[in-house]
Amino acid sequence: MIDRKTFHELEHLTLRQLEYKDETLHLQAGLILNPSVSQATSKILLLVERATGAEIEFPFRTLVTEGEVNLLETEVDVPGHPELLLDGAVWDLYICVDLDDTRRKYRLESNNRDLELLFFYGQDSDHFLVPYTTIKGNVSFRCKEKSVIAKVESAEFTGDGVLTLEGYALNPVWKSGEKDRITRKLVFKNEDGSFEKKVEVENVKRADLSAKYGFGSRDFDWIGFRVDLDLEKEEWFPTGLDPLALYAELELDDAQAQSDELEIKYAEAPLSEASVTKTEKGRKKYRIKNKKDMTLMFSVSEYGVMKEMVSKVKWQWVRFKGSSKFTKGYKLLFRAMGKLPVRRNLVIFESFSGKQYSCNPRAIYEYMREYRPEYRMYWSINGKYKEPFEKRDIPYIRRFSLKWLWLMPRARYWVINSRMPAWIPKPKHTEYLQTWHGTPLKKLAADMDQVHMPGTNTQRYKKNFLKEVKKWDYLISPNAYSSVIFWRAFQFDQIMIESGYPRNDYLFHNNNREAIDRLKEECGIPLDKKVILYAPTWRDDQFHGKGRYKFDLDLDLNLMREKLGDEYVVIMRMHYLVAENFDLTPYEGFAYDHSKYEDIRDLYLISDMLITDYSSVFFDYANLKRPIIFYVYDIDRYRDTLRGFYFDIEDQAPGPLVKTTDGVIEAVEHFDAKQYALPEAFESFYNRFCYLECGESSRRVVEKVFRDDRPV
């Protein structure tokens, strides 16, 4: 029984206690109920998975009731609910009160900011269930792979150019008895992985954390850290880089473990500390701040008075552009501009949200540039990805710039291969050619049972997707199989162009030794080695955040190099949504990361065989009539839990299915020994999916869409 003083300090819907005993989470919460519902028939702890909407209920017991205040208690049996430990799952906590036929649902508020230290992990699981406080101050659980749990509790410039960082970092798998052998480091790293610096930190005793979160069975005395960075001496911070994220890394003997991006302990006001320091190379401005998700960002820039004034003006403009007023005004202007006279010969192209010069839009653009020069053509691009356009002198406009606002709503044609932002209206005079970007293997849109992607749920995802489809005037289909699926899954009711994919014209026009050797030299691939292209897809439920997906490399490159390295090299091509940067330094000369290579079509041509999983790349690659190996180590989960397939890959795949690296090596050696003889299933597959593609798809599409005899 708690004392009356503590009882009266309970707040509305507030977590009071959370602890882990005997593989069970024990949770207490305070709840204020008005008299009309104080005698509710039941009070329930409800866990709701943020992406899928899945729900799990745990009944509360009422420990104490005094007036409108209830002290509730329940147990969460984690081993009995394995779905709690699905990688990437985020569970939001609610208190539900049932009264007759009415259920009232309230978000559970947090009572402190370091809930991560109340983590749960089962002995038989590779994952943690980690409670945390959301930005809005509520309680959620996230499931993550076992790794370092860390947080920065304070970050400030303490004078004379010294940056002081304090916090904690632990690997829960390592025991406190090993604390004297554990080395802690802070890691500064930019987004593309081209820069990384590790700084060893001082271990700090934290008896306060043991007292607050240890509940007798956990020793947190040894997890604190502190570091004072003298920025006048730390010349390794280069200027001109993208902002650096911070990570915590722990070493124990030969083992290493690293945290996710470090968050700063929640503060009422956003952290934005800056210091100007004079170094041997001039004056530098160091800045540390927290982003919207509370992760820390560190940046370095050269300092000058005029440069600082310009920077402030730019920053104010960026802030204004991110404001709701600007967004609302921009949308209104876009609609207004769409009422101006149409530019009949203007075509806007875009590939993968402006991040690539690739895919079907590229093929159509290149065909029109040669055969339809009367059209004025621009590419809509993300400003961070302008290099391939500038290198080729291709006209482009930055997405959401003033020039984009002037041209996009007045264009007669849009040629786009992925979804546009939902708020963008299509003017009446614009004809929207949606090229899409793959023959469907995985279920799409309305056919998906559940959506596991971050930042949305199943209902919202389908609603937004189908709203976008209503804007499409044309949709390209690579074959009759795809047309049937597109009609149904997209609920498309306009003009389907069953032409084959324009992007595959390139494979027919350039499949010769001269072109292949030239591409190999451009990619830095030895001419005397056979090439294996590894191109897996992304997993909906494995992500760092919205639009940034994880990928665990389950392919043993050491074993492959040992068995195949004399004759082969491996090119890795990750999906454009995957955020990982793989360190292939140990495999130099054997493995090459070409994930950021602008167009996979070149990689198809130089590859002697393809290894993939559930990516639709194999439908395109089959046009080359070269071996395909399916590395499907998680096929049961992917098929049954995440997406589901249209195509029976286990029965009809045009190549062998394997689940281990040994199986991959055996399949490669088999194809080599048989001089790349294709399996019997390949011919029927080719006739079903590739029959339209012969190098003429771009022409078919252009002749169907770009006709001047139709009224605007």
Coordinates of C-alpha atoms in Angstrom, one line a residue, residues 77-647:
D77 CA 3.6 -11.1 -20.1
V78 CA 6.2 -10.5 -22.8
P79 CA 7.2 -14.1 -23.5
G80 CA 3.5 -15.0 -23.9
H81 CA 3.2 -12.3 -26.6
P82 CA 6.0 -12.8 -29.1
E83 CA 4.5 -10.1 -31.4
L84 CA 5.8 -7.5 -28.9
L85 CA 9.4 -8.5 -30.0
L86 CA 8.9 -8.1 -33.8
D87 CA 11.8 -6.0 -35.1
G88 CA 10.9 -2.4 -35.5
A89 CA 7.5 -2.6 -33.8
V90 CA 6.4 0.5 -31.8
W91 CA 3.7 0.0 -29.2
D92 CA 1.8 3.0 -27.8
L93 CA 0.3 2.6 -24.4
Y94 CA -3.3 3.6 -23.5
I95 CA -5.6 3.2 -20.5
C96 CA -9.1 2.1 -21.6
V97 CA -12.2 2.5 -19.4
D98 CA -15.2 0.4 -20.4
L99 CA -18.6 1.6 -19.2
D100 CA -21.6 -0.3 -20.5
D101 CA -21.2 -0.3 -24.3
T102 CA -18.8 2.7 -24.4
R103 CA -15.0 2.5 -24.3
R104 CA -13.0 5.6 -23.4
K105 CA -9.3 5.5 -24.4
Y106 CA -6.6 7.7 -22.9
R107 CA -2.9 8.0 -23.8
L108 CA -0.6 7.0 -20.9
E109 CA 1.7 9.9 -19.8
S110 CA 5.2 9.4 -18.7
N111 CA 6.5 10.3 -15.3
N112 CA 10.2 10.5 -16.2
R113 CA 12.5 10.9 -19.2
D114 CA 14.8 7.9 -18.9
L115 CA 12.4 5.0 -19.3
E116 CA 14.9 3.3 -21.6
L117 CA 16.7 1.9 -18.6
L118 CA 13.6 -0.1 -17.8
F119 CA 14.2 -2.3 -20.8
F120 CA 13.1 -5.9 -21.2
Y121 CA 15.0 -8.6 -22.9
G122 CA 14.3 -12.3 -23.0
Q123 CA 17.1 -14.9 -22.9
D124 CA 15.9 -16.5 -26.1
S125 CA 15.3 -13.3 -28.1
D126 CA 17.7 -11.2 -30.1
H127 CA 15.6 -8.1 -29.4
F128 CA 14.9 -5.7 -26.5
L129 CA 11.5 -4.2 -25.6
V130 CA 12.5 -0.7 -24.6
P131 CA 10.1 1.8 -23.0
Y132 CA 10.6 5.4 -23.8
T133 CA 9.0 8.8 -23.4
T134 CA 7.7 10.3 -26.7
I135 CA 8.2 13.9 -27.7
K136 CA 4.7 14.6 -26.5
G137 CA 5.5 13.1 -23.1
N138 CA 3.6 9.8 -23.4
V139 CA 4.8 6.2 -22.9
S140 CA 5.6 3.9 -25.8
F141 CA 7.6 0.7 -26.2
R142 CA 9.9 0.1 -29.2
C143 CA 11.3 -3.2 -30.2
K144 CA 14.9 -3.1 -31.3
E145 CA 17.9 -5.4 -31.8
K146 CA 20.0 -5.9 -28.8
S147 CA 22.5 -3.1 -28.9
V148 CA 23.8 -0.2 -26.8
I149 CA 21.2 1.9 -24.9
A150 CA 22.5 5.4 -24.5
K151 CA 21.5 9.0 -24.0
V152 CA 23.1 12.4 -23.7
E153 CA 21.8 14.1 -20.6
S154 CA 23.6 17.4 -21.0
A155 CA 25.4 19.1 -23.9
E156 CA 26.9 22.6 -23.5
F157 CA 29.8 24.8 -24.4
T158 CA 31.4 25.5 -21.0
G159 CA 33.7 28.3 -22.1
D160 CA 37.1 28.7 -23.9
G161 CA 35.9 26.5 -26.8
V162 CA 35.2 23.4 -24.7
L163 CA 32.2 21.3 -25.4
T164 CA 31.1 19.1 -22.5
L165 CA 28.9 16.1 -23.1
E166 CA 27.5 13.9 -20.2
G167 CA 25.2 10.9 -20.3
Y168 CA 25.1 7.1 -20.0
A169 CA 25.7 4.1 -22.2
L170 CA 25.4 0.4 -21.6
N171 CA 25.1 -2.9 -23.4
P172 CA 22.5 -4.8 -21.3
V173 CA 23.9 -8.1 -22.6
W174 CA 27.3 -7.4 -20.9
K175 CA 27.4 -8.0 -17.2
S176 CA 28.4 -5.3 -14.6
G177 CA 31.2 -7.6 -13.5
E178 CA 32.9 -6.8 -16.8
K179 CA 32.7 -3.1 -16.3
D180 CA 36.4 -2.6 -15.8
R181 CA 37.1 -4.1 -19.2
I182 CA 34.6 -1.9 -21.1
T183 CA 35.7 1.1 -23.1
R184 CA 33.2 3.8 -24.0
K185 CA 33.5 6.1 -27.0
L186 CA 31.4 8.7 -28.7
V187 CA 31.2 8.4 -32.5
F188 CA 30.7 11.4 -34.7
K189 CA 29.5 10.3 -38.2
N190 CA 27.8 12.0 -41.2
E191 CA 24.8 10.5 -43.0
D192 CA 26.6 9.0 -46.0
G193 CA 29.3 7.4 -43.8
S194 CA 32.1 9.2 -45.5
F195 CA 33.4 10.7 -42.3
E196 CA 33.7 9.1 -38.8
K197 CA 35.6 10.0 -35.7
K198 CA 35.7 8.2 -32.4
V199 CA 36.5 9.9 -29.1
E200 CA 37.2 7.9 -25.9
V201 CA 35.2 9.2 -22.9
E202 CA 35.7 9.1 -19.2
N203 CA 33.6 6.6 -17.2
V204 CA 31.5 8.2 -14.5
K205 CA 29.8 6.4 -11.5
R206 CA 26.1 6.8 -11.5
A207 CA 24.7 5.5 -8.2
D208 CA 21.6 7.7 -8.8
L209 CA 20.6 5.6 -11.8
S210 CA 20.9 2.3 -9.9
A211 CA 18.8 3.8 -7.1
K212 CA 16.1 4.9 -9.5
Y213 CA 16.0 2.2 -12.1
G214 CA 17.9 -0.8 -10.7
F215 CA 15.0 -2.1 -8.5
G216 CA 17.5 -4.4 -6.8
S217 CA 18.6 -6.6 -9.7
R218 CA 20.4 -4.1 -12.0
D219 CA 23.6 -2.3 -11.4
F220 CA 23.8 1.0 -13.2
D221 CA 26.7 2.5 -11.1
W222 CA 29.1 2.0 -14.0
I223 CA 27.3 3.3 -17.1
G224 CA 27.9 7.1 -16.9
F225 CA 30.3 9.0 -19.1
R226 CA 31.7 12.5 -19.6
V227 CA 33.9 14.1 -22.2
D228 CA 35.4 17.6 -22.5
L229 CA 36.2 18.4 -26.1
D230 CA 38.7 21.2 -26.5
L231 CA 37.6 22.5 -29.9
E232 CA 40.7 24.6 -30.3
K233 CA 42.8 21.4 -30.3
E234 CA 40.3 19.0 -32.0
E235 CA 41.3 19.8 -35.5
W236 CA 39.8 16.6 -36.9
F237 CA 36.4 18.3 -37.1
P238 CA 36.4 19.3 -40.8
T239 CA 34.3 22.2 -42.2
G240 CA 32.0 21.7 -45.1
L241 CA 30.6 18.3 -44.1
D242 CA 27.0 17.5 -43.7
P243 CA 26.0 17.7 -40.0
L244 CA 27.3 14.9 -37.9
A245 CA 25.2 12.5 -35.8
L246 CA 26.4 11.2 -32.5
Y247 CA 26.5 7.5 -31.5
A248 CA 27.8 5.7 -28.4
E249 CA 30.1 2.7 -28.9
L250 CA 31.2 0.2 -26.3
E251 CA 34.1 -2.2 -26.6
L252 CA 34.6 -5.4 -24.5
D253 CA 37.8 -7.3 -25.4
D254 CA 37.3 -8.0 -29.2
A255 CA 33.6 -7.3 -29.2
Q256 CA 32.0 -4.0 -30.2
A257 CA 28.4 -2.7 -30.0
Q258 CA 27.0 0.7 -31.1
S259 CA 23.9 2.6 -30.2
D260 CA 21.4 4.2 -32.5
E261 CA 21.7 8.0 -33.0
L262 CA 22.0 9.6 -29.5
E263 CA 19.1 11.5 -28.2
I264 CA 19.4 14.3 -25.6
K265 CA 17.4 14.2 -22.4
Y266 CA 14.2 16.0 -23.0
A267 CA 14.3 19.8 -22.3
E268 CA 11.4 22.2 -22.4
A269 CA 13.3 24.4 -24.9
P270 CA 15.1 23.1 -28.0
L271 CA 18.8 22.7 -27.6
S272 CA 20.8 25.0 -29.9
E273 CA 24.3 25.7 -28.5
A274 CA 27.0 27.4 -30.6
S275 CA 30.6 28.5 -30.0
V276 CA 33.1 30.4 -32.1
T277 CA 36.7 29.3 -31.6
K278 CA 39.9 30.5 -33.0
T279 CA 42.1 27.7 -34.4
E280 CA 45.3 27.6 -36.3
K281 CA 43.3 27.4 -39.5
G282 CA 41.1 30.4 -38.7
R283 CA 37.9 30.9 -36.8
K284 CA 35.4 28.1 -36.7
K285 CA 31.8 27.9 -35.5
Y286 CA 30.8 24.8 -33.7
R287 CA 27.1 24.0 -33.2
I288 CA 25.2 21.3 -31.4
K289 CA 21.4 21.1 -31.5
N290 CA 18.6 18.6 -31.2
K291 CA 16.4 17.7 -34.1
K292 CA 12.7 17.2 -34.0
D293 CA 13.1 13.6 -33.0
M294 CA 15.4 14.7 -30.1
T295 CA 18.6 13.2 -31.7
L296 CA 21.7 15.3 -31.6
M297 CA 23.4 17.0 -34.5
F298 CA 26.9 18.5 -34.5
S299 CA 28.2 20.8 -37.2
V300 CA 31.3 22.8 -38.0
S301 CA 31.6 25.8 -40.3
E302 CA 34.1 28.5 -41.1
Y303 CA 33.2 31.7 -39.3
G304 CA 33.0 35.2 -40.8
V305 CA 30.8 38.2 -39.9
M306 CA 29.3 38.6 -43.4
K307 CA 28.9 34.8 -43.8
E308 CA 27.2 34.7 -40.4
M309 CA 24.7 37.4 -41.5
V310 CA 23.9 35.6 -44.7
S311 CA 23.6 32.3 -42.8
K312 CA 21.0 33.9 -40.4
V313 CA 19.0 35.2 -43.3
K314 CA 19.0 31.8 -45.0
W315 CA 18.1 30.1 -41.7
Q316 CA 15.1 32.4 -41.2
W317 CA 14.0 31.6 -44.8
V318 CA 14.4 27.8 -44.1
R319 CA 12.3 28.2 -40.9
F320 CA 9.7 30.1 -42.7
K321 CA 9.6 27.5 -45.5
G322 CA 9.0 24.8 -42.8
S323 CA 6.2 26.7 -41.2
S324 CA 2.5 25.9 -41.6
K325 CA 1.9 29.4 -43.0
F326 CA 4.3 28.8 -45.9
T327 CA 3.0 25.3 -46.6
K328 CA -0.6 26.6 -46.7
G329 CA 0.4 29.5 -48.9
Y330 CA 2.4 27.4 -51.3
K331 CA -0.5 25.0 -51.8
L332 CA -2.8 27.9 -52.6
L333 CA -0.3 29.3 -55.0
F334 CA 0.1 25.9 -56.7
R335 CA -3.6 25.7 -57.3
A336 CA -3.7 29.3 -58.5
M337 CA -0.8 28.7 -60.9
G338 CA -2.6 25.7 -62.3
K339 CA -5.3 28.0 -63.6
L340 CA -2.9 29.9 -65.8
P341 CA -2.6 29.1 -69.5
V342 CA -1.0 25.7 -70.1
R343 CA 2.4 25.4 -71.7
R344 CA 1.5 22.8 -74.4
N345 CA 5.0 21.5 -75.1
L346 CA 6.3 21.4 -71.5
V347 CA 7.1 18.0 -69.9
I348 CA 8.2 17.5 -66.3
F349 CA 10.0 14.3 -65.4
E350 CA 10.7 12.9 -62.0
S351 CA 12.2 9.6 -60.7
F352 CA 11.9 8.3 -57.1
S353 CA 10.9 11.6 -55.5
G354 CA 13.6 13.6 -57.4
K355 CA 16.5 11.5 -56.1
Q356 CA 17.6 9.7 -59.3
Y357 CA 18.1 10.1 -63.1
S358 CA 16.8 6.6 -63.8
C359 CA 14.1 4.1 -64.5
N360 CA 11.2 4.6 -67.0
P361 CA 11.1 8.4 -66.9
R362 CA 14.8 8.4 -68.0
A363 CA 14.1 6.0 -70.9
I364 CA 11.2 8.1 -72.1
Y365 CA 13.2 11.4 -71.7
E366 CA 16.1 10.0 -73.7
Y367 CA 13.9 8.8 -76.5
M368 CA 12.0 12.1 -76.7
R369 CA 15.3 14.1 -76.6
E370 CA 16.3 12.2 -79.8
Y371 CA 13.0 11.8 -81.6
R372 CA 10.7 14.6 -80.2
P373 CA 13.0 17.6 -79.8
E374 CA 10.0 20.0 -80.2
Y375 CA 9.1 19.4 -76.5
R376 CA 10.6 21.5 -73.7
M377 CA 11.7 19.1 -70.9
Y378 CA 12.8 19.5 -67.3
W379 CA 13.5 17.2 -64.5
S380 CA 12.0 17.8 -61.0
I381 CA 14.8 16.9 -58.5
N382 CA 15.7 16.9 -54.9
G383 CA 18.5 19.5 -54.6
K384 CA 20.8 17.0 -52.8
Y385 CA 20.9 14.8 -55.9
K386 CA 21.7 17.3 -58.7
E387 CA 25.2 15.8 -59.7
P388 CA 24.0 13.4 -62.4
F389 CA 21.9 16.1 -64.0
E390 CA 24.7 18.7 -64.0
K391 CA 27.2 16.2 -65.2
R392 CA 25.0 15.5 -68.3
D393 CA 23.8 19.1 -68.7
I394 CA 20.2 18.0 -68.2
P395 CA 17.7 20.9 -67.5
Y396 CA 16.3 20.5 -64.0
I397 CA 14.3 22.5 -61.4
R398 CA 14.4 22.0 -57.7
R399 CA 11.3 20.5 -56.1
F400 CA 9.2 23.1 -54.4
S401 CA 11.4 26.0 -55.5
L402 CA 9.8 29.2 -57.0
K403 CA 10.7 28.0 -60.6
W404 CA 9.1 24.6 -59.8
L405 CA 6.0 26.5 -58.7
W406 CA 6.0 28.5 -61.9
L407 CA 6.5 25.4 -64.3
M408 CA 5.0 22.3 -62.6
P409 CA 1.3 23.4 -62.5
R410 CA 1.5 24.8 -66.0
A411 CA 3.1 21.8 -67.7
R412 CA 1.0 19.8 -70.2
Y413 CA 2.6 16.5 -69.1
W414 CA 4.0 14.9 -66.0
V415 CA 6.1 11.7 -66.3
I416 CA 6.7 10.2 -62.9
N417 CA 7.5 6.7 -61.5
S418 CA 6.5 6.9 -57.9
R419 CA 3.9 8.7 -55.7
M420 CA 3.8 12.5 -55.4
P421 CA 3.1 14.2 -52.1
A422 CA -0.6 13.9 -51.4
W423 CA -1.3 17.6 -51.2
I424 CA -0.2 18.3 -54.8
P425 CA -3.3 18.8 -57.0
K426 CA -3.2 17.9 -60.7
P427 CA -4.4 20.8 -62.9
K428 CA -7.1 20.0 -65.4
H429 CA -4.8 20.7 -68.4
T430 CA -2.1 18.3 -67.2
E431 CA -1.8 14.8 -68.4
Y432 CA -0.1 12.6 -65.7
L433 CA 1.8 9.6 -67.1
Q434 CA 2.6 7.3 -64.1
T435 CA 5.2 4.9 -65.3
W436 CA 5.5 2.9 -62.1
H437 CA 8.8 1.0 -61.3
G438 CA 8.4 -2.7 -61.3
T439 CA 6.5 -5.9 -62.2
P440 CA 4.5 -6.7 -59.0
L441 CA 5.7 -9.6 -56.9
K442 CA 4.7 -8.2 -53.5
K443 CA 1.2 -7.2 -52.8
L444 CA 0.4 -3.5 -53.5
A445 CA -1.9 -0.8 -52.2
A446 CA -5.5 -2.0 -51.9
D447 CA -4.4 -5.7 -52.0
M448 CA -2.2 -5.3 -48.8
D449 CA -3.8 -6.8 -45.7
Q450 CA -1.6 -4.9 -43.3
V451 CA 0.9 -2.0 -43.7
H452 CA 4.1 -2.2 -41.5
M453 CA 5.7 1.0 -42.7
P454 CA 6.7 3.8 -40.2
G455 CA 4.7 7.0 -40.1
T456 CA 1.4 5.5 -41.3
N457 CA -1.1 2.7 -40.7
T458 CA -3.0 0.4 -43.0
Q459 CA -6.1 2.5 -43.5
R460 CA -4.3 5.8 -44.0
Y461 CA -1.7 4.3 -46.4
K462 CA -4.4 2.9 -48.6
K463 CA -6.5 6.0 -48.5
N464 CA -3.5 8.3 -49.5
F465 CA -2.4 5.8 -52.2
L466 CA -5.7 5.5 -53.9
K467 CA -6.2 9.3 -53.7
E468 CA -3.0 9.7 -55.6
V469 CA -4.1 7.1 -58.2
K470 CA -7.1 9.3 -59.1
K471 CA -4.7 11.8 -60.5
W472 CA -3.2 9.4 -63.0
D473 CA -4.3 9.6 -66.7
Y474 CA -2.0 6.9 -68.0
L475 CA -0.3 3.9 -66.3
I476 CA 2.4 1.8 -68.0
S477 CA 2.2 -1.9 -67.6
P478 CA 5.1 -4.3 -68.6
N479 CA 2.8 -7.3 -69.3
A480 CA -0.8 -8.6 -69.0
Y481 CA 0.0 -10.2 -65.6
S482 CA 0.8 -6.7 -64.2
S483 CA -2.2 -5.1 -65.9
V484 CA -4.6 -7.3 -64.0
I485 CA -3.0 -6.5 -60.7
F486 CA -2.7 -2.8 -61.4
W487 CA -6.4 -2.5 -62.3
R488 CA -7.4 -4.1 -59.0
A489 CA -4.7 -3.0 -56.5
F490 CA -4.5 0.6 -57.7
Q491 CA -8.3 0.8 -58.5
F492 CA -7.1 2.5 -61.7
D493 CA -9.8 3.4 -64.2
Q494 CA -8.0 5.4 -66.9
I495 CA -5.8 4.4 -69.8
M496 CA -3.4 1.4 -69.2
I497 CA -0.5 1.3 -71.7
E498 CA 0.6 -2.4 -71.9
S499 CA 3.9 -1.7 -73.7
G500 CA 6.7 -3.4 -71.7
Y501 CA 8.9 -1.2 -69.6
P502 CA 10.7 1.6 -71.4
R503 CA 13.7 1.3 -69.1
N504 CA 14.4 -2.2 -70.5
D505 CA 15.0 -0.9 -74.0
Y506 CA 18.5 -0.1 -72.9
L507 CA 19.2 -3.8 -72.2
F508 CA 18.5 -4.7 -75.8
H509 CA 20.4 -1.8 -77.4
N510 CA 23.6 -2.2 -75.3
N511 CA 24.0 -5.9 -74.7
N512 CA 27.4 -6.2 -76.4
R513 CA 31.0 -6.7 -75.3
E514 CA 32.1 -3.2 -76.2
A515 CA 29.4 -1.5 -74.1
I516 CA 29.8 -3.9 -71.2
D517 CA 33.6 -3.5 -71.0
R518 CA 33.2 0.3 -71.1
L519 CA 30.7 0.2 -68.2
K520 CA 32.9 -2.1 -66.2
E521 CA 35.8 0.3 -66.5
E522 CA 33.5 3.2 -65.4
C523 CA 32.4 1.2 -62.3
G524 CA 36.0 0.2 -61.4
I525 CA 35.2 -3.6 -62.0
P526 CA 38.1 -5.8 -63.2
L527 CA 37.5 -6.9 -66.8
D528 CA 38.9 -10.4 -66.2
K529 CA 36.4 -11.2 -63.4
K530 CA 32.8 -12.5 -63.6
V531 CA 30.3 -10.3 -61.8
I532 CA 27.6 -11.3 -59.3
L533 CA 25.0 -8.5 -58.7
Y534 CA 23.3 -8.7 -55.2
A535 CA 20.1 -6.6 -55.3
P536 CA 17.8 -7.4 -52.3
T537 CA 14.7 -5.4 -51.4
W538 CA 13.8 -3.6 -48.2
R539 CA 11.7 -5.0 -45.3
D540 CA 8.6 -3.0 -44.4
D541 CA 9.0 -3.6 -40.7
Q542 CA 12.7 -3.0 -40.3
F543 CA 13.4 0.8 -40.2
H544 CA 15.3 3.6 -38.5
G545 CA 12.5 6.0 -39.1
K546 CA 10.1 7.2 -41.8
G547 CA 11.6 6.6 -45.2
R548 CA 14.9 5.1 -43.8
Y549 CA 14.9 1.3 -43.7
K550 CA 17.4 -1.1 -42.1
F551 CA 19.0 -4.0 -43.9
D552 CA 21.0 -6.7 -42.1
L553 CA 23.5 -8.3 -44.5
D554 CA 22.9 -12.0 -44.0
L555 CA 25.2 -12.9 -46.8
D556 CA 28.6 -14.2 -45.6
L557 CA 31.1 -12.2 -47.8
N558 CA 34.1 -13.8 -46.1
L559 CA 32.9 -17.3 -47.2
M560 CA 32.0 -16.1 -50.7
R561 CA 35.4 -14.5 -51.2
E562 CA 37.1 -17.7 -50.0
K563 CA 35.1 -19.9 -52.4
L564 CA 34.5 -17.6 -55.4
G565 CA 37.0 -14.8 -55.1
D566 CA 39.4 -16.2 -57.8
E567 CA 36.8 -15.9 -60.5
Y568 CA 34.1 -13.5 -59.3
V569 CA 33.4 -10.1 -57.7
V570 CA 30.2 -9.1 -56.0
I571 CA 28.4 -5.8 -56.6
M572 CA 25.9 -4.8 -53.9
R573 CA 22.9 -2.8 -54.9
M574 CA 20.6 -1.9 -51.9
H575 CA 17.1 -0.6 -52.4
Y576 CA 16.9 3.2 -52.6
L577 CA 14.9 3.3 -49.3
V578 CA 17.6 1.4 -47.3
A579 CA 19.7 3.7 -45.1
E580 CA 22.6 1.4 -44.3
N581 CA 26.1 2.2 -45.3
F582 CA 28.2 -1.0 -45.4
D583 CA 31.9 -0.9 -44.7
L584 CA 33.4 -3.1 -47.4
T585 CA 37.0 -2.2 -46.6
P586 CA 37.8 -5.8 -45.5
Y587 CA 36.5 -7.1 -48.9
E588 CA 38.4 -4.6 -51.1
G589 CA 38.8 -6.0 -54.6
F590 CA 36.0 -8.5 -54.1
A591 CA 32.8 -6.6 -52.9
Y592 CA 31.7 -3.3 -54.3
D593 CA 28.9 -1.1 -52.9
H594 CA 27.1 0.5 -55.8
S595 CA 23.9 1.2 -54.0
K596 CA 24.1 4.9 -54.9
Y597 CA 25.0 4.2 -58.6
E598 CA 22.5 6.3 -60.5
D599 CA 20.8 3.6 -62.6
I600 CA 20.7 -0.1 -62.0
R601 CA 20.4 -0.8 -65.7
D602 CA 24.2 -0.5 -66.1
L603 CA 24.7 -3.0 -63.3
Y604 CA 22.4 -5.5 -65.0
L605 CA 24.5 -5.3 -68.2
I606 CA 27.9 -5.9 -66.5
S607 CA 26.6 -8.8 -64.3
D608 CA 26.9 -12.4 -65.2
M609 CA 24.3 -13.5 -62.7
L610 CA 21.9 -11.9 -60.2
I611 CA 21.2 -12.7 -56.6
T612 CA 18.0 -11.2 -55.2
D613 CA 15.2 -12.1 -52.8
Y614 CA 11.7 -10.5 -53.2
S615 CA 12.8 -7.5 -55.3
S616 CA 11.1 -7.1 -58.7
V617 CA 14.5 -6.6 -60.3
F618 CA 14.5 -10.2 -61.5
F619 CA 11.6 -9.5 -63.9
D620 CA 13.8 -6.9 -65.7
Y621 CA 17.0 -8.9 -65.4
A622 CA 15.4 -11.9 -67.1
N623 CA 15.4 -10.0 -70.4
L624 CA 19.1 -10.8 -70.5
K625 CA 18.6 -14.5 -70.2
R626 CA 21.3 -14.9 -67.5
P627 CA 21.2 -16.9 -64.3
I628 CA 19.1 -15.7 -61.3
I629 CA 19.5 -17.0 -57.7
F630 CA 17.0 -16.3 -55.0
Y631 CA 18.5 -15.9 -51.5
V632 CA 15.3 -16.1 -49.4
Y633 CA 16.5 -16.8 -45.8
D634 CA 13.4 -15.2 -44.3
I635 CA 10.8 -16.3 -46.9
D636 CA 8.2 -17.7 -44.4
R637 CA 8.0 -14.5 -42.5
Y638 CA 8.1 -12.2 -45.5
R639 CA 5.4 -14.2 -47.3
D640 CA 3.1 -14.7 -44.4
T641 CA 3.6 -11.7 -42.2
L642 CA 4.8 -8.7 -44.2
R643 CA 3.5 -8.5 -47.7
G644 CA 2.4 -11.7 -49.3
F645 CA 3.1 -12.5 -53.0
Y646 CA 1.0 -12.4 -56.2
F647 CA 3.5 -14.7 -57.9

